[in-house]
PDB file of C-alpha atoms in Angstrom:
ATOM      1  CA  MET A 970    -247.711  19.159   4.162  1.00  0.00           C
ATOM      2  CA  ILE A 971    -244.973  19.515   1.855  1.00  0.00           C
ATOM      3  CA  GLY A 972    -246.615  16.977  -0.694  1.00  0.00           C
ATOM      4  CA  LYS A 973    -249.942  19.122  -0.757  1.00  0.00           C
ATOM      5  CA  SER A 974    -248.030  22.815  -0.955  1.00  0.00           C
ATOM      6  CA  TYR A 975    -246.467  21.311  -4.205  1.00  0.00           C
ATOM      7  CA  PHE A 976    -249.928  20.437  -5.424  1.00  0.00           C
ATOM      8  CA  LEU A 977    -250.974  23.904  -4.858  1.00  0.00           C
ATOM      9  CA  LEU A 978    -247.857  25.421  -6.657  1.00  0.00           C
ATOM     10  CA  SER A 979    -248.310  23.030  -9.764  1.00  0.00           C
ATOM     11  CA  LEU A 980    -251.953  24.209 -10.121  1.00  0.00           C
ATOM     12  CA  LEU A 981    -251.131  27.925  -9.772  1.00  0.00           C
ATOM     13  CA  GLN A 982    -248.259  27.377 -12.501  1.00  0.00           C
ATOM     14  CA  VAL A 983    -250.612  25.495 -14.545  1.00  0.00           C
ATOM     15  CA  GLY A 984    -253.147  28.250 -14.281  1.00  0.00           C
ATOM     16  CA  LEU A 985    -250.941  30.891 -14.770  1.00  0.00           C
ATOM     17  CA  SER A 986    -249.663  29.277 -17.716  1.00  0.00           C
ATOM     18  CA  GLN A 987    -253.424  29.392 -19.368  1.00  0.00           C
ATOM     19  CA  GLU A 988    -253.825  33.073 -19.527  1.00  0.00           C
ATOM     20  CA  TRP A 989    -253.865  35.274 -22.331  1.00  0.00           C
ATOM     21  CA  LYS A 990    -251.048  37.777 -21.318  1.00  0.00           C
ATOM     22  CA  GLY A 991    -249.298  40.655 -23.615  1.00  0.00           C
ATOM     23  CA  ASN A 992    -245.791  42.325 -23.125  1.00  0.00           C
ATOM     24  CA  THR A 993    -245.601  45.458 -25.006  1.00  0.00           C
ATOM     25  CA  PRO A 994    -244.625  49.416 -24.315  1.00  0.00           C
ATOM     26  CA  ARG A 995    -246.776  52.215 -23.858  1.00  0.00           C
ATOM     27  CA  GLU A 996    -245.134  54.407 -25.674  1.00  0.00           C
ATOM     28  CA  VAL A 997    -242.301  53.899 -28.706  1.00  0.00           C
ATOM     29  CA  THR A 998    -240.465  56.869 -30.138  1.00  0.00           C
ATOM     30  CA  THR A 999    -239.036  56.761 -33.384  1.00  0.00           C
ATOM     31  CA  GLN A1000    -237.315  59.055 -36.767  1.00  0.00           C
ATOM     32  CA  GLU A1001    -239.038  59.766 -39.880  1.00  0.00           C
ATOM     33  CA  GLY A1002    -237.035  57.880 -42.470  1.00  0.00           C
ATOM     34  CA  SER A1003    -235.519  55.491 -40.227  1.00  0.00           C
ATOM     35  CA  CYS A1004    -237.136  52.115 -38.962  1.00  0.00           C
ATOM     36  CA  VAL A1005    -238.844  51.032 -35.642  1.00  0.00           C
ATOM     37  CA  GLN A1006    -239.058  47.928 -33.514  1.00  0.00           C
ATOM     38  CA  ILE A1007    -242.199  48.067 -31.358  1.00  0.00           C
ATOM     39  CA  PRO A1008    -240.997  45.081 -28.581  1.00  0.00           C
ATOM     40  CA  CYS A1009    -244.065  42.556 -28.204  1.00  0.00           C
ATOM     41  CA  HIS A1010    -244.233  39.106 -26.227  1.00  0.00           C
ATOM     42  CA  TYR A1011    -247.358  37.147 -25.944  1.00  0.00           C
ATOM     43  CA  SER A1012    -248.682  34.195 -24.146  1.00  0.00           C
ATOM     44  CA  TYR A1013    -251.979  32.123 -24.541  1.00  0.00           C
ATOM     45  CA  PRO A1014    -253.888  29.098 -23.110  1.00  0.00           C
ATOM     46  CA  ALA A1015    -251.514  25.767 -23.400  1.00  0.00           C
ATOM     47  CA  HIS A1016    -254.383  23.620 -25.242  1.00  0.00           C
ATOM     48  CA  PHE A1017    -253.642  25.920 -28.312  1.00  0.00           C
ATOM     49  CA  GLU A1018    -250.078  25.384 -28.538  1.00  0.00           C
ATOM     50  CA  ASN A1019    -250.322  22.987 -31.597  1.00  0.00           C
ATOM     51  CA  LYS A1020    -252.906  25.040 -33.396  1.00  0.00           C
ATOM     52  CA  ARG A1021    -252.095  27.048 -36.581  1.00  0.00           C
ATOM     53  CA  ARG A1022    -252.003  30.961 -35.847  1.00  0.00           C
ATOM     54  CA  VAL A1023    -252.193  34.258 -37.562  1.00  0.00           C
ATOM     55  CA  GLY A1024    -250.482  37.417 -36.246  1.00  0.00           C
ATOM     56  CA  ILE A1025    -251.949  40.732 -36.807  1.00  0.00           C
ATOM     57  CA  TRP A1026    -251.170  44.223 -35.994  1.00  0.00           C
ATOM     58  CA  LEU A1027    -253.392  46.688 -36.159  1.00  0.00           C
ATOM     59  CA  ASN A1028    -253.254  50.865 -36.235  1.00  0.00           C
ATOM     60  CA  LYS A1029    -256.187  51.846 -34.256  1.00  0.00           C
ATOM     61  CA  GLY A1030    -256.882  52.226 -30.359  1.00  0.00           C
ATOM     62  CA  LYS A1031    -258.772  50.002 -28.455  1.00  0.00           C
ATOM     63  CA  TYR A1032    -262.360  51.087 -29.057  1.00  0.00           C
ATOM     64  CA  LYS A1033    -262.233  51.382 -32.531  1.00  0.00           C
ATOM     65  CA  LEU A1034    -264.137  49.113 -34.694  1.00  0.00           C
ATOM     66  CA  ARG A1035    -262.618  47.525 -37.924  1.00  0.00           C
ATOM     67  CA  ALA A1036    -258.918  48.919 -37.002  1.00  0.00           C
ATOM     68  CA  PRO A1037    -256.456  49.203 -40.096  1.00  0.00           C
ATOM     69  CA  ILE A1038    -253.869  46.370 -40.246  1.00  0.00           C
ATOM     70  CA  ALA A1039    -250.590  47.433 -40.539  1.00  0.00           C
ATOM     71  CA  PHE A1040    -249.249  43.587 -40.708  1.00  0.00           C
ATOM     72  CA  HIS A1041    -250.682  40.290 -41.538  1.00  0.00           C
ATOM     73  CA  SER A1042    -248.757  37.422 -40.960  1.00  0.00           C
ATOM     74  CA  LYS A1043    -250.706  35.257 -43.223  1.00  0.00           C
ATOM     75  CA  ASP A1044    -252.073  37.417 -46.399  1.00  0.00           C
ATOM     76  CA  HIS A1045    -250.363  40.454 -46.812  1.00  0.00           C
ATOM     77  CA  SER A1046    -253.128  41.760 -49.207  1.00  0.00           C
ATOM     78  CA  HIS A1047    -255.029  42.480 -45.919  1.00  0.00           C
ATOM     79  CA  GLU A1048    -252.419  45.345 -44.846  1.00  0.00           C
ATOM     80  CA  LEU A1049    -253.166  49.174 -45.668  1.00  0.00           C
ATOM     81  CA  PRO A1050    -251.624  49.933 -48.852  1.00  0.00           C
ATOM     82  CA  ARG A1051    -248.947  52.027 -47.183  1.00  0.00           C
ATOM     83  CA  PHE A1052    -248.050  48.980 -45.183  1.00  0.00           C
ATOM     84  CA  HIS A1053    -246.906  47.024 -47.864  1.00  0.00           C
ATOM     85  CA  HIS A1054    -243.126  45.813 -47.864  1.00  0.00           C
ATOM     86  CA  ARG A1055    -242.552  47.906 -44.997  1.00  0.00           C
ATOM     87  CA  THR A1056    -243.630  46.089 -42.057  1.00  0.00           C
ATOM     88  CA  ARG A1057    -242.715  42.475 -40.669  1.00  0.00           C
ATOM     89  CA  LEU A1058    -242.229  40.524 -37.430  1.00  0.00           C
ATOM     90  CA  SER A1059    -238.855  40.175 -36.170  1.00  0.00           C
ATOM     91  CA  GLY A1060    -239.501  37.091 -34.613  1.00  0.00           C
ATOM     92  CA  ASP A1061    -241.126  33.904 -34.288  1.00  0.00           C
ATOM     93  CA  LEU A1062    -244.931  33.679 -33.385  1.00  0.00           C
ATOM     94  CA  LYS A1063    -244.360  29.862 -32.279  1.00  0.00           C
ATOM     95  CA  ASN A1064    -242.247  31.277 -29.809  1.00  0.00           C
ATOM     96  CA  GLY A1065    -243.941  34.093 -27.971  1.00  0.00           C
ATOM     97  CA  ASP A1066    -242.337  36.810 -29.934  1.00  0.00           C
ATOM     98  CA  CYS A1067    -244.624  39.256 -31.857  1.00  0.00           C
ATOM     99  CA  SER A1068    -242.396  42.204 -31.950  1.00  0.00           C
ATOM    100  CA  LEU A1069    -243.278  44.132 -35.053  1.00  0.00           C
ATOM    101  CA  ILE A1070    -240.868  46.074 -37.531  1.00  0.00           C
ATOM    102  CA  ILE A1071    -241.741  49.412 -39.682  1.00  0.00           C
ATOM    103  CA  ASN A1072    -239.257  50.066 -42.145  1.00  0.00           C
ATOM    104  CA  ASN A1073    -238.841  53.733 -43.638  1.00  0.00           C
ATOM    105  CA  ILE A1074    -240.758  55.180 -40.981  1.00  0.00           C
ATOM    106  CA  ARG A1075    -243.355  58.197 -42.245  1.00  0.00           C
ATOM    107  CA  ARG A1076    -245.256  60.729 -40.112  1.00  0.00           C
ATOM    108  CA  GLU A1077    -248.415  59.151 -40.980  1.00  0.00           C
ATOM    109  CA  ASP A1078    -247.261  56.158 -38.992  1.00  0.00           C
ATOM    110  CA  ALA A1079    -247.615  57.693 -35.883  1.00  0.00           C
ATOM    111  CA  GLY A1080    -250.852  56.559 -33.638  1.00  0.00           C
ATOM    112  CA  PRO A1081    -251.465  54.051 -31.683  1.00  0.00           C
ATOM    113  CA  TYR A1082    -250.819  50.132 -32.476  1.00  0.00           C
ATOM    114  CA  PHE A1083    -251.851  46.685 -30.595  1.00  0.00           C
ATOM    115  CA  PHE A1084    -251.273  43.059 -31.484  1.00  0.00           C
ATOM    116  CA  ARG A1085    -253.577  40.191 -32.354  1.00  0.00           C
ATOM    117  CA  ILE A1086    -253.207  36.634 -32.563  1.00  0.00           C
ATOM    118  CA  GLU A1087    -256.059  34.154 -34.431  1.00  0.00           C
ATOM    119  CA  PHE A1088    -255.861  30.857 -33.958  1.00  0.00           C
ATOM    120  CA  ASP A1089    -257.652  28.152 -36.494  1.00  0.00           C
ATOM    121  CA  ASN A1090    -260.915  27.077 -35.884  1.00  0.00           C
ATOM    122  CA  GLY A1091    -260.196  28.754 -32.393  1.00  0.00           C
ATOM    123  CA  PRO A1092    -260.569  31.820 -30.661  1.00  0.00           C
ATOM    124  CA  SER A1093    -258.961  35.119 -31.391  1.00  0.00           C
ATOM    125  CA  HIS A1094    -257.156  37.679 -28.612  1.00  0.00           C
ATOM    126  CA  ASN A1095    -256.394  41.317 -28.686  1.00  0.00           C
ATOM    127  CA  TYR A1096    -253.162  42.453 -26.667  1.00  0.00           C
ATOM    128  CA  TYR A1097    -252.909  45.401 -24.907  1.00  0.00           C
ATOM    129  CA  PRO A1098    -251.992  48.400 -23.553  1.00  0.00           C
ATOM    130  CA  VAL A1099    -251.734  49.776 -26.913  1.00  0.00           C
ATOM    131  CA  THR A1100    -248.606  51.253 -28.155  1.00  0.00           C
ATOM    132  CA  GLN A1101    -248.299  55.029 -28.721  1.00  0.00           C
ATOM    133  CA  LEU A1102    -245.592  55.199 -31.590  1.00  0.00           C
ATOM    134  CA  HIS A1103    -244.027  59.068 -32.202  1.00  0.00           C
ATOM    135  CA  VAL A1104    -242.443  60.050 -34.832  1.00  0.00           C
ATOM    136  CA  SER A1105    -239.801  62.972 -34.994  1.00  0.00           C
ATOM    137  CA  ASP A1106    -237.212  64.632 -37.450  1.00  0.00           C
ATOM    138  CA  PHE A1107    -234.418  62.787 -38.183  1.00  0.00           C
ATOM    139  CA  THR A1108    -231.402  64.087 -36.225  1.00  0.00           C
ATOM    140  CA  ASP A1109    -229.237  61.151 -35.244  1.00  0.00           C
ATOM    141  CA  LYS A1110    -225.879  61.561 -36.283  1.00  0.00           C
ATOM    142  CA  PRO A1111    -223.015  58.980 -37.015  1.00  0.00           C
ATOM    143  CA  THR A1112    -219.411  59.798 -34.733  1.00  0.00           C
ATOM    144  CA  ILE A1113    -216.391  60.178 -36.029  1.00  0.00           C
ATOM    145  CA  PHE A1114    -213.401  58.777 -34.364  1.00  0.00           C
ATOM    146  CA  PRO A1115    -210.437  61.295 -34.678  1.00  0.00           C
ATOM    147  CA  ALA A1116    -207.199  59.995 -35.166  1.00  0.00           C
ATOM    148  CA  GLU A1117    -203.593  61.188 -34.965  1.00  0.00           C
ATOM    149  CA  ILE A1118    -202.802  62.065 -38.526  1.00  0.00           C
ATOM    150  CA  ILE A1119    -199.106  62.461 -39.793  1.00  0.00           C
ATOM    151  CA  ALA A1120    -198.660  63.914 -43.472  1.00  0.00           C
ATOM    152  CA  GLY A1121    -197.393  60.976 -45.966  1.00  0.00           C
ATOM    153  CA  LYS A1122    -198.482  58.322 -43.274  1.00  0.00           C
ATOM    154  CA  ARG A1123    -201.442  55.865 -43.317  1.00  0.00           C
ATOM    155  CA  VAL A1124    -204.252  56.593 -41.108  1.00  0.00           C
ATOM    156  CA  ASP A1125    -207.559  54.936 -40.391  1.00  0.00           C
ATOM    157  CA  VAL A1126    -210.453  57.131 -39.342  1.00  0.00           C
ATOM    158  CA  SER A1127    -213.590  55.359 -37.995  1.00  0.00           C
ATOM    159  CA  CYS A1128    -217.369  56.097 -38.612  1.00  0.00           C
ATOM    160  CA  THR A1129    -219.853  54.531 -36.323  1.00  0.00           C
ATOM    161  CA  PHE A1130    -223.655  54.836 -36.139  1.00  0.00           C
ATOM    162  CA  ASN A1131    -225.695  52.881 -33.866  1.00  0.00           C
ATOM    163  CA  THR A1132    -229.431  51.380 -34.055  1.00  0.00           C
ATOM    164  CA  THR A1133    -231.911  49.260 -32.079  1.00  0.00           C
ATOM    165  CA  CYS A1134    -233.612  48.213 -35.747  1.00  0.00           C
ATOM    166  CA  ASN A1135    -232.660  45.230 -37.633  1.00  0.00           C
ATOM    167  CA  GLY A1136    -234.755  46.482 -40.840  1.00  0.00           C
ATOM    168  CA  THR A1137    -235.047  45.952 -44.153  1.00  0.00           C
ATOM    169  CA  ALA A1138    -233.577  48.921 -45.660  1.00  0.00           C
ATOM    170  CA  ALA A1139    -230.493  49.173 -43.374  1.00  0.00           C
ATOM    171  CA  PRO A1140    -228.462  52.655 -42.978  1.00  0.00           C
ATOM    172  CA  VAL A1141    -225.529  52.914 -45.052  1.00  0.00           C
ATOM    173  CA  LEU A1142    -222.263  54.889 -44.245  1.00  0.00           C
ATOM    174  CA  THR A1143    -220.298  56.679 -46.848  1.00  0.00           C
ATOM    175  CA  TRP A1144    -217.211  59.298 -47.065  1.00  0.00           C
ATOM    176  CA  ASP A1145    -216.808  62.639 -48.691  1.00  0.00           C
ATOM    177  CA  THR A1146    -212.746  63.201 -48.980  1.00  0.00           C
ATOM    178  CA  PRO A1147    -210.787  65.718 -50.605  1.00  0.00           C
ATOM    179  CA  THR A1148    -210.681  64.307 -54.393  1.00  0.00           C
ATOM    180  CA  ASP A1149    -206.992  63.974 -54.524  1.00  0.00           C
ATOM    181  CA  VAL A1150    -206.590  61.943 -51.405  1.00  0.00           C
ATOM    182  CA  PRO A1151    -206.104  58.138 -52.359  1.00  0.00           C
ATOM    183  CA  GLY A1152    -208.102  56.088 -49.911  1.00  0.00           C
ATOM    184  CA  SER A1153    -209.857  53.051 -49.482  1.00  0.00           C
ATOM    185  CA  VAL A1154    -213.287  51.895 -47.167  1.00  0.00           C
ATOM    186  CA  SER A1155    -214.269  48.861 -45.408  1.00  0.00           C
ATOM    187  CA  ASN A1156    -217.574  48.234 -43.628  1.00  0.00           C
ATOM    188  CA  THR A1157    -218.728  45.945 -40.942  1.00  0.00           C
ATOM    189  CA  VAL A1158    -221.606  45.420 -38.538  1.00  0.00           C
ATOM    190  CA  THR A1159    -221.580  44.273 -35.171  1.00  0.00           C
ATOM    191  CA  GLN A1160    -224.368  43.396 -32.415  1.00  0.00           C
ATOM    192  CA  HIS A1161    -224.547  43.931 -28.949  1.00  0.00           C
ATOM    193  CA  GLY A1162    -227.495  42.942 -27.149  1.00  0.00           C
ATOM    194  CA  VAL A1163    -230.458  44.866 -29.270  1.00  0.00           C
ATOM    195  CA  THR A1164    -227.873  47.733 -30.269  1.00  0.00           C
ATOM    196  CA  LEU A1165    -226.643  47.338 -33.944  1.00  0.00           C
ATOM    197  CA  THR A1166    -223.167  49.054 -34.539  1.00  0.00           C
ATOM    198  CA  TYR A1167    -222.527  50.132 -38.140  1.00  0.00           C
ATOM    199  CA  THR A1168    -218.744  50.854 -38.512  1.00  0.00           C
ATOM    200  CA  SER A1169    -216.842  52.513 -41.678  1.00  0.00           C
ATOM    201  CA  VAL A1170    -212.984  52.362 -41.775  1.00  0.00           C
ATOM    202  CA  LEU A1171    -211.570  54.984 -44.170  1.00  0.00           C
ATOM    203  CA  THR A1172    -207.739  54.408 -45.197  1.00  0.00           C
ATOM    204  CA  LEU A1173    -206.190  57.428 -46.520  1.00  0.00           C
ATOM    205  CA  ILE A1174    -202.322  59.153 -46.842  1.00  0.00           C
ATOM    206  CA  PRO A1175    -202.553  62.748 -46.288  1.00  0.00           C
ATOM    207  CA  SER A1176    -199.820  65.103 -47.203  1.00  0.00           C
ATOM    208  CA  LEU A1177    -199.719  68.584 -45.779  1.00  0.00           C
ATOM    209  CA  LYS A1178    -201.449  70.016 -48.270  1.00  0.00           C
ATOM    210  CA  HIS A1179    -204.626  68.495 -46.752  1.00  0.00           C
ATOM    211  CA  HIS A1180    -204.321  70.720 -43.842  1.00  0.00           C
ATOM    212  CA  GLY A1181    -207.443  72.487 -43.056  1.00  0.00           C
ATOM    213  CA  HIS A1182    -209.394  69.957 -45.289  1.00  0.00           C
ATOM    214  CA  THR A1183    -212.418  68.433 -44.227  1.00  0.00           C
ATOM    215  CA  LEU A1184    -213.529  64.666 -44.152  1.00  0.00           C
ATOM    216  CA  SER A1185    -217.062  63.908 -43.806  1.00  0.00           C
ATOM    217  CA  CYS A1186    -218.849  60.941 -43.205  1.00  0.00           C
ATOM    218  CA  ARG A1187    -222.486  60.562 -43.856  1.00  0.00           C
ATOM    219  CA  VAL A1188    -225.585  57.827 -42.666  1.00  0.00           C
ATOM    220  CA  ARG A1189    -228.074  57.334 -45.602  1.00  0.00           C
ATOM    221  CA  TYR A1190    -231.568  55.759 -45.365  1.00  0.00           C
ATOM    222  CA  PRO A1191    -234.079  55.621 -48.526  1.00  0.00           C
ATOM    223  CA  SER A1192    -235.145  58.912 -47.816  1.00  0.00           C
ATOM    224  CA  VAL A1193    -233.345  60.856 -45.038  1.00  0.00           C
ATOM    225  CA  SER A1194    -229.391  61.468 -44.356  1.00  0.00           C
ATOM    226  CA  SER A1195    -227.189  63.131 -41.929  1.00  0.00           C
ATOM    227  CA  GLU A1196    -223.449  63.765 -41.397  1.00  0.00           C
ATOM    228  CA  ARG A1197    -220.732  64.512 -39.249  1.00  0.00           C
ATOM    229  CA  SER A1198    -217.442  66.255 -40.437  1.00  0.00           C
ATOM    230  CA  LEU A1199    -213.947  66.434 -39.252  1.00  0.00           C
ATOM    231  CA  VAL A1200    -211.510  69.285 -39.952  1.00  0.00           C
ATOM    232  CA  LEU A1201    -207.936  67.540 -40.751  1.00  0.00           C
ATOM    233  CA  THR A1202    -205.272  68.736 -38.544  1.00  0.00           C
ATOM    234  CA  MET A1203    -201.956  67.563 -40.057  1.00  0.00           C
ATOM    235  CA  GLN A1204    -198.461  67.145 -38.590  1.00  0.00           C
ATOM    236  CA  ASP A1205    -195.549  67.197 -40.247  1.00  0.00           C
ATOM    237  CA  SER A1206    -193.094  63.927 -39.679  1.00  0.00           C
ATOM    238  CA  GLY A1207    -191.691  65.767 -36.718  1.00  0.00           C
ATOM    239  CA  GLY A1208    -194.881  65.979 -34.924  1.00  0.00           C
ATOM    240  CA  GLU A1209    -195.238  69.658 -35.162  1.00  0.00           C
ATOM    241  CA  ILE A1210    -198.520  70.965 -35.754  1.00  0.00           C
ATOM    242  CA  LEU A1211    -198.861  73.376 -38.444  1.00  0.00           C
ATOM    243  CA  HIS A1212    -201.103  75.694 -36.512  1.00  0.00           C
ATOM    244  CA  VAL A1213    -199.362  79.366 -36.692  1.00  0.00           C
ATOM    245  CA  ILE A1214    -201.120  80.349 -39.959  1.00  0.00           C
ATOM    246  CA  GLN A1215    -204.612  79.028 -38.605  1.00  0.00           C
ATOM    247  CA  ILE A1216    -204.035  80.539 -35.376  1.00  0.00           C
ATOM    248  CA  LEU A1217    -202.402  83.780 -35.810  1.00  0.00           C
ATOM    249  CA  GLY A1218    -204.313  84.465 -39.486  1.00  0.00           C
ATOM    250  CA  ILE A1219    -202.917  85.825 -42.638  1.00  0.00           C
ATOM    251  CA  ARG A1220    -203.216  89.639 -41.501  1.00  0.00           C
ATOM    252  CA  ALA A1221    -201.056  89.052 -38.476  1.00  0.00           C
ATOM    253  CA  VAL A1222    -198.356  87.169 -40.433  1.00  0.00           C
ATOM    254  CA  ILE A1223    -198.072  90.071 -42.701  1.00  0.00           C
ATOM    255  CA  PHE A1224    -198.101  92.377 -39.857  1.00  0.00           C
ATOM    256  CA  LEU A1225    -195.412  90.509 -38.414  1.00  0.00           C
ATOM    257  CA  VAL A1226    -193.252  90.471 -41.927  1.00  0.00           C
ATOM    258  CA  ALA A1227    -193.882  94.147 -42.020  1.00  0.00           C
ATOM    259  CA  VAL A1228    -192.490  94.971 -38.592  1.00  0.00           C
ATOM    260  CA  VAL A1229    -189.491  92.570 -39.448  1.00  0.00           C
ATOM    261  CA  ILE A1230    -189.035  94.734 -42.231  1.00  0.00           C
ATOM    262  CA  THR A1231    -189.289  97.894 -40.615  1.00  0.00           C
ATOM    263  CA  ILE A1232    -186.717  97.059 -38.335  1.00  0.00           C
ATOM    264  CA  ALA A1233    -184.398  96.009 -40.858  1.00  0.00           C
ATOM    265  CA  GLY A1234    -184.544  99.217 -42.534  1.00  0.00           C
ATOM    266  CA  VAL A1235    -183.890 101.363 -39.251  1.00  0.00           C
ATOM    267  CA  CYS A1236    -181.031  98.905 -38.645  1.00  0.00           C
ATOM    268  CA  VAL A1237    -179.629  99.816 -42.302  1.00  0.00           C
ATOM    269  CA  TRP A1238    -180.366 103.399 -41.809  1.00  0.00           C
ATOM    270  CA  GLU A1239    -178.744 103.886 -38.633  1.00  0.00           C
ATOM    271  CA  GLY A1240    -175.692 102.159 -39.678  1.00  0.00           C
ATOM    272  CA  GLN A1241    -175.479 104.234 -42.835  1.00  0.00           C
ATOM    273  CA  THR A1242    -175.952 107.404 -40.572  1.00  0.00           C
ATOM    274  CA  VAL A1243    -172.992 106.878 -37.921  1.00  0.00           C
ATOM    275  CA  LYS A1244    -170.726 105.537 -40.861  1.00  0.00           C
ATOM    276  CA  GLY A1245    -171.220 108.942 -42.388  1.00  0.00           C
ATOM    277  CA  SER A1246    -170.561 110.601 -39.098  1.00  0.00           C
ATOM    278  CA  ARG A1247    -167.282 109.102 -38.730  1.00  0.00           C
ATOM    279  CA  GLN A1248    -166.163 110.048 -42.154  1.00  0.00           C
ATOM    280  CA  THR A1249    -166.812 113.408 -41.815  1.00  0.00           C
ATOM    281  CA  VAL A1250    -164.945 113.653 -38.318  1.00  0.00           C
TER     282      VAL A1250
END
């Protein structure tokens, strides 16, 4: 009985391995100017394993004839001109990875996409569901991690930007700083799962006169950019935050000075009056 069950299970596994199966999301959202990855994995009958193949991504729905080609793994001349040099596969077709990357996303890239495999001297197969690509405005911003800033001391300020797309046009982080603040920049890229983290560390030595000045970190793609800013809150060497003028305002300070001068004047006048009264007596 056990032998018979094992035999049936083996037949079932072989049968499953013979299927044409695809795994793609129904919807993917990206932002204009950035890049996007459409995840895709596929399987096919085992007897085609050693055959040469061509992977094709098409840019129309299931029921459209002669769908425009967004990517062709063998001959890029088949691709629509607007996709030239902007599309590629992120993995290896032999390993069942058909994930598509589109760089420098444009509004007209929005729409349905599906994957097709073609074997030499063999069949071709379209994989569904169709993936609907949505394109929105570029709104992502980098993140600045504030640090304790003490006048005259070296400080490292970090800026990061995360993306899940490893495109050919990678995001670039740059800094805008006060022109008289000497500094240096170091950039790194790390990967955690599917997330790529771009980090830029600005090292500088600010002084008290830079209190209230602005540091800006900007992320740039070929056609879009955004930035995040940080207002410098300087501390003196004793660690006291210079908020007096900022909180009270110039007018409040002038008012306080005027009050002090007035009180001092009244005190002087009263002292002279008392002195004169004694002399009269």
